[in-house]
Amino acid sequence: MDLLATFIDLFIHLDKHLSAVIQNYGTWTYLLLFLIVFMETGLVVTPFLPGDSLLFAAGTFASPALGSPLNIVVLFVLLCVAAIGGDTVNYWIGHYIGERAFSGNIRFLKKEYLDRTQEFYERHGGKTIILARFVPIVRTFAPFVAGVGKMSYSHFIAYNVVGGISWVAIFTFGGYFFGNLSFVKDNFTLVVLAIILISVLPAIIEIVKERSRKTAKAQA
């Protein structure tokens, strides 16, 4: 049981344990990174997996200065494939299952997540697929909602490719070029936490705005 708990903690918080994983597993780390990015973007039941912070940490450890077996070009291409492939799978799951998945029978699929993503989608249209890449939870549900809403695949894949490449590039190369600065290295945990906080901030703002709107309607 302790081994299972350790594995789950490692999987969910890989961004914090990446250095040890690279030391122990070398190039096999590519596979683990691929799986987590693919699952975080491709399965609506795993929005809790690390995203932005994991990409930044991976980019940081791909720096030649650290003597890591990770190569930034290989990492970038691989994670782009994972991100784009994940969204594609998510789209087709939504296209096939539809709103039946949010009937309440699956406790991980909360109707509030679907409603929040649909509102986001209505405000921003097709570019939601790009913008959602930078908003946790919404990132996981946006392609699913696109599938539920029967958005044409030719329309979806264009936004998917642009969004996936942009998201992976910004965070992996951000880590690669800035992750080894003295300030970042000395405060790496704080930097990762800051990235997580900044990533979650848009979702928090949306929740606050929604509650304010509901309060205003109730008082009207």
PDB file of C-alpha atoms in Angstrom:
ATOM      1  CA  MET A   1       0.000   0.000   0.000  1.00  0.00           C
ATOM      2  CA  ASP A   2       2.873   2.360   0.828  1.00  0.00           C
ATOM      3  CA  LEU A   3       4.432   1.596  -2.568  1.00  0.00           C
ATOM      4  CA  LEU A   4       1.145   2.434  -4.321  1.00  0.00           C
ATOM      5  CA  ALA A   5       0.829   5.701  -2.364  1.00  0.00           C
ATOM      6  CA  THR A   6       4.407   6.611  -3.280  1.00  0.00           C
ATOM      7  CA  PHE A   7       3.748   5.891  -6.971  1.00  0.00           C
ATOM      8  CA  ILE A   8       0.550   7.960  -6.979  1.00  0.00           C
ATOM      9  CA  ASP A   9       2.322  10.871  -5.272  1.00  0.00           C
ATOM     10  CA  LEU A  10       5.154  10.645  -7.796  1.00  0.00           C
ATOM     11  CA  PHE A  11       2.732  10.565 -10.723  1.00  0.00           C
ATOM     12  CA  ILE A  12       0.578  13.464  -9.521  1.00  0.00           C
ATOM     13  CA  HIS A  13       3.500  15.624  -8.363  1.00  0.00           C
ATOM     14  CA  LEU A  14       6.099  14.713 -10.965  1.00  0.00           C
ATOM     15  CA  ASP A  15       7.017  18.376 -11.378  1.00  0.00           C
ATOM     16  CA  LYS A  16       8.390  18.334  -7.812  1.00  0.00           C
ATOM     17  CA  HIS A  17      10.160  14.949  -8.119  1.00  0.00           C
ATOM     18  CA  LEU A  18      11.499  15.293 -11.650  1.00  0.00           C
ATOM     19  CA  SER A  19      15.153  15.599 -10.672  1.00  0.00           C
ATOM     20  CA  ALA A  20      15.090  12.283  -8.786  1.00  0.00           C
ATOM     21  CA  VAL A  21      13.144  10.588 -11.600  1.00  0.00           C
ATOM     22  CA  ILE A  22      15.715  11.677 -14.195  1.00  0.00           C
ATOM     23  CA  GLN A  23      18.590  10.423 -12.018  1.00  0.00           C
ATOM     24  CA  ASN A  24      16.925   7.036 -11.500  1.00  0.00           C
ATOM     25  CA  TYR A  25      15.338   6.403 -14.890  1.00  0.00           C
ATOM     26  CA  GLY A  26      17.286   8.497 -17.392  1.00  0.00           C
ATOM     27  CA  THR A  27      15.704   8.626 -20.843  1.00  0.00           C
ATOM     28  CA  TRP A  28      12.678   6.614 -19.612  1.00  0.00           C
ATOM     29  CA  THR A  29      11.618   9.961 -18.150  1.00  0.00           C
ATOM     30  CA  TYR A  30      10.464  10.913 -21.660  1.00  0.00           C
ATOM     31  CA  LEU A  31       7.813   8.194 -21.514  1.00  0.00           C
ATOM     32  CA  LEU A  32       6.540   9.302 -18.118  1.00  0.00           C
ATOM     33  CA  LEU A  33       6.371  12.938 -19.200  1.00  0.00           C
ATOM     34  CA  PHE A  34       4.540  11.949 -22.385  1.00  0.00           C
ATOM     35  CA  LEU A  35       1.974   9.893 -20.469  1.00  0.00           C
ATOM     36  CA  ILE A  36       1.230  12.616 -17.931  1.00  0.00           C
ATOM     37  CA  VAL A  37       0.833  15.385 -20.520  1.00  0.00           C
ATOM     38  CA  PHE A  38      -1.285  13.094 -22.694  1.00  0.00           C
ATOM     39  CA  MET A  39      -3.527  12.104 -19.782  1.00  0.00           C
ATOM     40  CA  GLU A  40      -3.825  15.647 -18.398  1.00  0.00           C
ATOM     41  CA  THR A  41      -5.050  16.904 -21.756  1.00  0.00           C
ATOM     42  CA  GLY A  42      -6.766  13.781 -23.046  1.00  0.00           C
ATOM     43  CA  LEU A  43      -8.809  12.367 -20.167  1.00  0.00           C
ATOM     44  CA  VAL A  44     -11.509  14.388 -18.399  1.00  0.00           C
ATOM     45  CA  VAL A  45     -11.001  12.313 -15.236  1.00  0.00           C
ATOM     46  CA  THR A  46      -7.397  13.520 -14.725  1.00  0.00           C
ATOM     47  CA  PRO A  47      -7.472  17.343 -14.599  1.00  0.00           C
ATOM     48  CA  PHE A  48      -5.482  17.179 -11.343  1.00  0.00           C
ATOM     49  CA  LEU A  49      -2.251  16.083 -13.043  1.00  0.00           C
ATOM     50  CA  PRO A  50       0.535  18.699 -13.330  1.00  0.00           C
ATOM     51  CA  GLY A  51       0.596  20.732 -16.539  1.00  0.00           C
ATOM     52  CA  ASP A  52       2.294  24.135 -16.776  1.00  0.00           C
ATOM     53  CA  SER A  53       4.666  23.514 -13.882  1.00  0.00           C
ATOM     54  CA  LEU A  54       5.665  20.105 -15.259  1.00  0.00           C
ATOM     55  CA  LEU A  55       6.520  21.566 -18.669  1.00  0.00           C
ATOM     56  CA  PHE A  56       8.608  24.306 -17.040  1.00  0.00           C
ATOM     57  CA  ALA A  57      10.447  21.811 -14.823  1.00  0.00           C
ATOM     58  CA  ALA A  58      11.080  19.486 -17.782  1.00  0.00           C
ATOM     59  CA  GLY A  59      12.505  22.362 -19.812  1.00  0.00           C
ATOM     60  CA  THR A  60      14.737  23.349 -16.904  1.00  0.00           C
ATOM     61  CA  PHE A  61      16.215  19.861 -16.543  1.00  0.00           C
ATOM     62  CA  ALA A  62      16.805  19.623 -20.308  1.00  0.00           C
ATOM     63  CA  SER A  63      19.546  22.236 -19.985  1.00  0.00           C
ATOM     64  CA  PRO A  64      23.004  20.882 -20.957  1.00  0.00           C
ATOM     65  CA  ALA A  65      24.409  22.714 -17.924  1.00  0.00           C
ATOM     66  CA  LEU A  66      22.801  20.082 -15.686  1.00  0.00           C
ATOM     67  CA  GLY A  67      24.205  17.113 -17.575  1.00  0.00           C
ATOM     68  CA  SER A  68      20.704  15.724 -17.979  1.00  0.00           C
ATOM     69  CA  PRO A  69      19.926  12.974 -20.538  1.00  0.00           C
ATOM     70  CA  LEU A  70      16.928  15.049 -21.674  1.00  0.00           C
ATOM     71  CA  ASN A  71      17.268  16.959 -24.943  1.00  0.00           C
ATOM     72  CA  ILE A  72      15.161  20.100 -25.325  1.00  0.00           C
ATOM     73  CA  VAL A  73      14.331  19.465 -29.010  1.00  0.00           C
ATOM     74  CA  VAL A  74      13.257  15.864 -28.403  1.00  0.00           C
ATOM     75  CA  LEU A  75      11.346  16.988 -25.331  1.00  0.00           C
ATOM     76  CA  PHE A  76       9.560  19.765 -27.218  1.00  0.00           C
ATOM     77  CA  VAL A  77       8.518  17.538 -30.141  1.00  0.00           C
ATOM     78  CA  LEU A  78       7.450  14.669 -27.888  1.00  0.00           C
ATOM     79  CA  LEU A  79       5.335  16.830 -25.587  1.00  0.00           C
ATOM     80  CA  CYS A  80       3.747  18.634 -28.547  1.00  0.00           C
ATOM     81  CA  VAL A  81       2.641  15.233 -29.847  1.00  0.00           C
ATOM     82  CA  ALA A  82       1.331  14.340 -26.383  1.00  0.00           C
ATOM     83  CA  ALA A  83      -0.579  17.625 -26.009  1.00  0.00           C
ATOM     84  CA  ILE A  84      -2.096  17.589 -29.499  1.00  0.00           C
ATOM     85  CA  GLY A  85      -2.828  13.869 -29.349  1.00  0.00           C
ATOM     86  CA  GLY A  86      -4.405  14.209 -25.914  1.00  0.00           C
ATOM     87  CA  ASP A  87      -6.777  16.944 -27.030  1.00  0.00           C
ATOM     88  CA  THR A  88      -7.679  14.941 -30.131  1.00  0.00           C
ATOM     89  CA  VAL A  89      -8.599  11.869 -28.080  1.00  0.00           C
ATOM     90  CA  ASN A  90     -10.557  14.081 -25.672  1.00  0.00           C
ATOM     91  CA  TYR A  91     -12.478  15.629 -28.573  1.00  0.00           C
ATOM     92  CA  TRP A  92     -13.551  12.262 -29.956  1.00  0.00           C
ATOM     93  CA  ILE A  93     -14.532  10.995 -26.508  1.00  0.00           C
ATOM     94  CA  GLY A  94     -16.770  14.041 -26.135  1.00  0.00           C
ATOM     95  CA  HIS A  95     -18.081  13.586 -29.666  1.00  0.00           C
ATOM     96  CA  TYR A  96     -19.020   9.974 -28.950  1.00  0.00           C
ATOM     97  CA  ILE A  97     -20.250  10.163 -25.341  1.00  0.00           C
ATOM     98  CA  GLY A  98     -21.732  13.656 -25.252  1.00  0.00           C
ATOM     99  CA  GLU A  99     -23.458  15.117 -22.207  1.00  0.00           C
ATOM    100  CA  ARG A 100     -24.412  11.656 -20.935  1.00  0.00           C
ATOM    101  CA  ALA A 101     -21.023  11.569 -19.195  1.00  0.00           C
ATOM    102  CA  PHE A 102     -22.124  14.441 -16.933  1.00  0.00           C
ATOM    103  CA  SER A 103     -25.358  12.824 -15.782  1.00  0.00           C
ATOM    104  CA  GLY A 104     -23.918  12.425 -12.281  1.00  0.00           C
ATOM    105  CA  ASN A 105     -23.059   8.731 -12.516  1.00  0.00           C
ATOM    106  CA  ILE A 106     -19.331   9.439 -12.772  1.00  0.00           C
ATOM    107  CA  ARG A 107     -18.296  11.376  -9.689  1.00  0.00           C
ATOM    108  CA  PHE A 108     -15.096  12.738 -11.241  1.00  0.00           C
ATOM    109  CA  LEU A 109     -17.036  14.474 -14.026  1.00  0.00           C
ATOM    110  CA  LYS A 110     -18.640  17.381 -12.251  1.00  0.00           C
ATOM    111  CA  LYS A 111     -21.368  19.264 -14.090  1.00  0.00           C
ATOM    112  CA  GLU A 112     -19.923  22.548 -12.815  1.00  0.00           C
ATOM    113  CA  TYR A 113     -16.713  21.893 -14.777  1.00  0.00           C
ATOM    114  CA  LEU A 114     -18.720  21.360 -17.948  1.00  0.00           C
ATOM    115  CA  ASP A 115     -20.815  24.488 -17.331  1.00  0.00           C
ATOM    116  CA  ARG A 116     -17.720  26.593 -16.616  1.00  0.00           C
ATOM    117  CA  THR A 117     -16.006  25.408 -19.784  1.00  0.00           C
ATOM    118  CA  GLN A 118     -19.132  25.939 -21.889  1.00  0.00           C
ATOM    119  CA  GLU A 119     -19.379  29.533 -20.622  1.00  0.00           C
ATOM    120  CA  PHE A 120     -15.701  30.048 -21.449  1.00  0.00           C
ATOM    121  CA  TYR A 121     -16.310  28.572 -24.884  1.00  0.00           C
ATOM    122  CA  GLU A 122     -19.337  30.818 -25.530  1.00  0.00           C
ATOM    123  CA  ARG A 123     -17.322  33.937 -24.696  1.00  0.00           C
ATOM    124  CA  HIS A 124     -14.247  33.110 -26.749  1.00  0.00           C
ATOM    125  CA  GLY A 125     -15.527  30.835 -29.525  1.00  0.00           C
ATOM    126  CA  GLY A 126     -13.129  28.545 -31.382  1.00  0.00           C
ATOM    127  CA  LYS A 127     -10.048  30.232 -29.955  1.00  0.00           C
ATOM    128  CA  THR A 128     -11.048  28.707 -26.607  1.00  0.00           C
ATOM    129  CA  ILE A 129      -9.111  25.624 -27.704  1.00  0.00           C
ATOM    130  CA  ILE A 130      -5.983  27.815 -27.738  1.00  0.00           C
ATOM    131  CA  LEU A 131      -6.733  29.937 -24.652  1.00  0.00           C
ATOM    132  CA  ALA A 132      -7.840  26.931 -22.604  1.00  0.00           C
ATOM    133  CA  ARG A 133      -4.335  25.472 -22.829  1.00  0.00           C
ATOM    134  CA  PHE A 134      -3.272  28.035 -20.240  1.00  0.00           C
ATOM    135  CA  VAL A 135      -6.154  27.467 -17.794  1.00  0.00           C
ATOM    136  CA  PRO A 136      -6.074  24.312 -15.614  1.00  0.00           C
ATOM    137  CA  ILE A 137      -9.284  22.233 -15.588  1.00  0.00           C
ATOM    138  CA  VAL A 138     -10.614  24.251 -18.540  1.00  0.00           C
ATOM    139  CA  ARG A 139      -7.630  22.874 -20.500  1.00  0.00           C
ATOM    140  CA  THR A 140      -8.837  19.339 -19.828  1.00  0.00           C
ATOM    141  CA  PHE A 141     -12.516  19.969 -20.511  1.00  0.00           C
ATOM    142  CA  ALA A 142     -12.375  22.337 -23.521  1.00  0.00           C
ATOM    143  CA  PRO A 143     -11.660  19.671 -26.177  1.00  0.00           C
ATOM    144  CA  PHE A 144     -14.297  17.421 -24.624  1.00  0.00           C
ATOM    145  CA  VAL A 145     -16.872  20.220 -24.818  1.00  0.00           C
ATOM    146  CA  ALA A 146     -15.835  20.892 -28.433  1.00  0.00           C
ATOM    147  CA  GLY A 147     -16.634  17.258 -29.175  1.00  0.00           C
ATOM    148  CA  VAL A 148     -19.920  17.409 -27.277  1.00  0.00           C
ATOM    149  CA  GLY A 149     -20.870  20.545 -29.215  1.00  0.00           C
ATOM    150  CA  LYS A 150     -20.089  18.770 -32.499  1.00  0.00           C
ATOM    151  CA  MET A 151     -17.476  21.366 -33.490  1.00  0.00           C
ATOM    152  CA  SER A 152     -16.130  20.265 -36.885  1.00  0.00           C
ATOM    153  CA  TYR A 153     -12.889  18.321 -36.525  1.00  0.00           C
ATOM    154  CA  SER A 154     -11.166  20.306 -39.301  1.00  0.00           C
ATOM    155  CA  HIS A 155     -11.907  23.489 -37.329  1.00  0.00           C
ATOM    156  CA  PHE A 156     -10.898  21.926 -34.020  1.00  0.00           C
ATOM    157  CA  ILE A 157      -7.576  20.429 -35.154  1.00  0.00           C
ATOM    158  CA  ALA A 158      -6.291  23.790 -36.424  1.00  0.00           C
ATOM    159  CA  TYR A 159      -6.804  25.417 -33.021  1.00  0.00           C
ATOM    160  CA  ASN A 160      -5.559  22.265 -31.315  1.00  0.00           C
ATOM    161  CA  VAL A 161      -2.213  22.288 -33.153  1.00  0.00           C
ATOM    162  CA  VAL A 162      -1.620  26.023 -32.615  1.00  0.00           C
ATOM    163  CA  GLY A 163      -2.611  25.826 -28.939  1.00  0.00           C
ATOM    164  CA  GLY A 164      -0.614  22.682 -28.218  1.00  0.00           C
ATOM    165  CA  ILE A 165       2.591  23.940 -29.804  1.00  0.00           C
ATOM    166  CA  SER A 166       2.263  27.375 -28.157  1.00  0.00           C
ATOM    167  CA  TRP A 167       1.610  25.920 -24.702  1.00  0.00           C
ATOM    168  CA  VAL A 168       4.490  23.447 -24.808  1.00  0.00           C
ATOM    169  CA  ALA A 169       6.888  25.968 -26.344  1.00  0.00           C
ATOM    170  CA  ILE A 170       6.225  28.744 -23.811  1.00  0.00           C
ATOM    171  CA  PHE A 171       6.719  26.586 -20.736  1.00  0.00           C
ATOM    172  CA  THR A 172       9.435  24.162 -21.854  1.00  0.00           C
ATOM    173  CA  PHE A 173      11.615  26.832 -23.444  1.00  0.00           C
ATOM    174  CA  GLY A 174      10.790  29.153 -20.552  1.00  0.00           C
ATOM    175  CA  GLY A 175      12.266  26.538 -18.215  1.00  0.00           C
ATOM    176  CA  TYR A 176      15.163  25.851 -20.571  1.00  0.00           C
ATOM    177  CA  PHE A 177      16.266  29.497 -20.818  1.00  0.00           C
ATOM    178  CA  PHE A 178      15.285  30.815 -17.383  1.00  0.00           C
ATOM    179  CA  GLY A 179      15.062  27.769 -15.116  1.00  0.00           C
ATOM    180  CA  ASN A 180      18.797  27.748 -14.428  1.00  0.00           C
ATOM    181  CA  LEU A 181      19.138  31.369 -13.454  1.00  0.00           C
ATOM    182  CA  SER A 182      20.578  31.686  -9.951  1.00  0.00           C
ATOM    183  CA  PHE A 183      17.380  33.121  -8.500  1.00  0.00           C
ATOM    184  CA  VAL A 184      15.246  30.384 -10.029  1.00  0.00           C
ATOM    185  CA  LYS A 185      17.604  27.572  -8.985  1.00  0.00           C
ATOM    186  CA  ASP A 186      17.802  28.897  -5.424  1.00  0.00           C
ATOM    187  CA  ASN A 187      14.021  29.175  -5.212  1.00  0.00           C
ATOM    188  CA  PHE A 188      12.919  26.442  -7.627  1.00  0.00           C
ATOM    189  CA  THR A 189      10.123  25.102  -5.438  1.00  0.00           C
ATOM    190  CA  LEU A 190       8.734  28.602  -4.957  1.00  0.00           C
ATOM    191  CA  VAL A 191       8.945  29.267  -8.701  1.00  0.00           C
ATOM    192  CA  VAL A 192       7.031  26.057  -9.465  1.00  0.00           C
ATOM    193  CA  LEU A 193       4.410  26.978  -6.874  1.00  0.00           C
ATOM    194  CA  ALA A 194       4.175  30.466  -8.407  1.00  0.00           C
ATOM    195  CA  ILE A 195       3.579  28.958 -11.857  1.00  0.00           C
ATOM    196  CA  ILE A 196       0.848  26.740 -10.431  1.00  0.00           C
ATOM    197  CA  LEU A 197      -0.730  29.734  -8.692  1.00  0.00           C
ATOM    198  CA  ILE A 198      -0.598  31.879 -11.838  1.00  0.00           C
ATOM    199  CA  SER A 199      -2.078  29.007 -13.835  1.00  0.00           C
ATOM    200  CA  VAL A 200      -4.955  28.573 -11.393  1.00  0.00           C
ATOM    201  CA  LEU A 201      -5.559  32.326 -11.048  1.00  0.00           C
ATOM    202  CA  PRO A 202      -7.761  32.672 -14.172  1.00  0.00           C
ATOM    203  CA  ALA A 203     -10.013  29.883 -12.913  1.00  0.00           C
ATOM    204  CA  ILE A 204     -10.269  31.559  -9.489  1.00  0.00           C
ATOM    205  CA  ILE A 205     -11.135  34.874 -11.133  1.00  0.00           C
ATOM    206  CA  GLU A 206     -13.849  33.167 -13.174  1.00  0.00           C
ATOM    207  CA  ILE A 207     -15.316  31.579 -10.039  1.00  0.00           C
ATOM    208  CA  VAL A 208     -15.323  34.924  -8.196  1.00  0.00           C
ATOM    209  CA  LYS A 209     -16.949  36.664 -11.171  1.00  0.00           C
ATOM    210  CA  GLU A 210     -19.595  33.951 -11.450  1.00  0.00           C
ATOM    211  CA  ARG A 211     -20.450  34.191  -7.750  1.00  0.00           C
ATOM    212  CA  SER A 212     -20.612  37.982  -8.024  1.00  0.00           C
ATOM    213  CA  ARG A 213     -23.013  37.665 -10.969  1.00  0.00           C
ATOM    214  CA  LYS A 214     -25.219  35.227  -9.049  1.00  0.00           C
ATOM    215  CA  THR A 215     -25.204  37.516  -5.990  1.00  0.00           C
ATOM    216  CA  ALA A 216     -26.149  40.524  -8.128  1.00  0.00           C
ATOM    217  CA  LYS A 217     -29.018  38.578  -9.719  1.00  0.00           C
ATOM    218  CA  ALA A 218     -30.248  37.419  -6.324  1.00  0.00           C
ATOM    219  CA  GLN A 219     -30.256  40.973  -4.977  1.00  0.00           C
ATOM    220  CA  ALA A 220     -31.972  42.419  -8.074  1.00  0.00           C
TER     221      ALA A 220
END
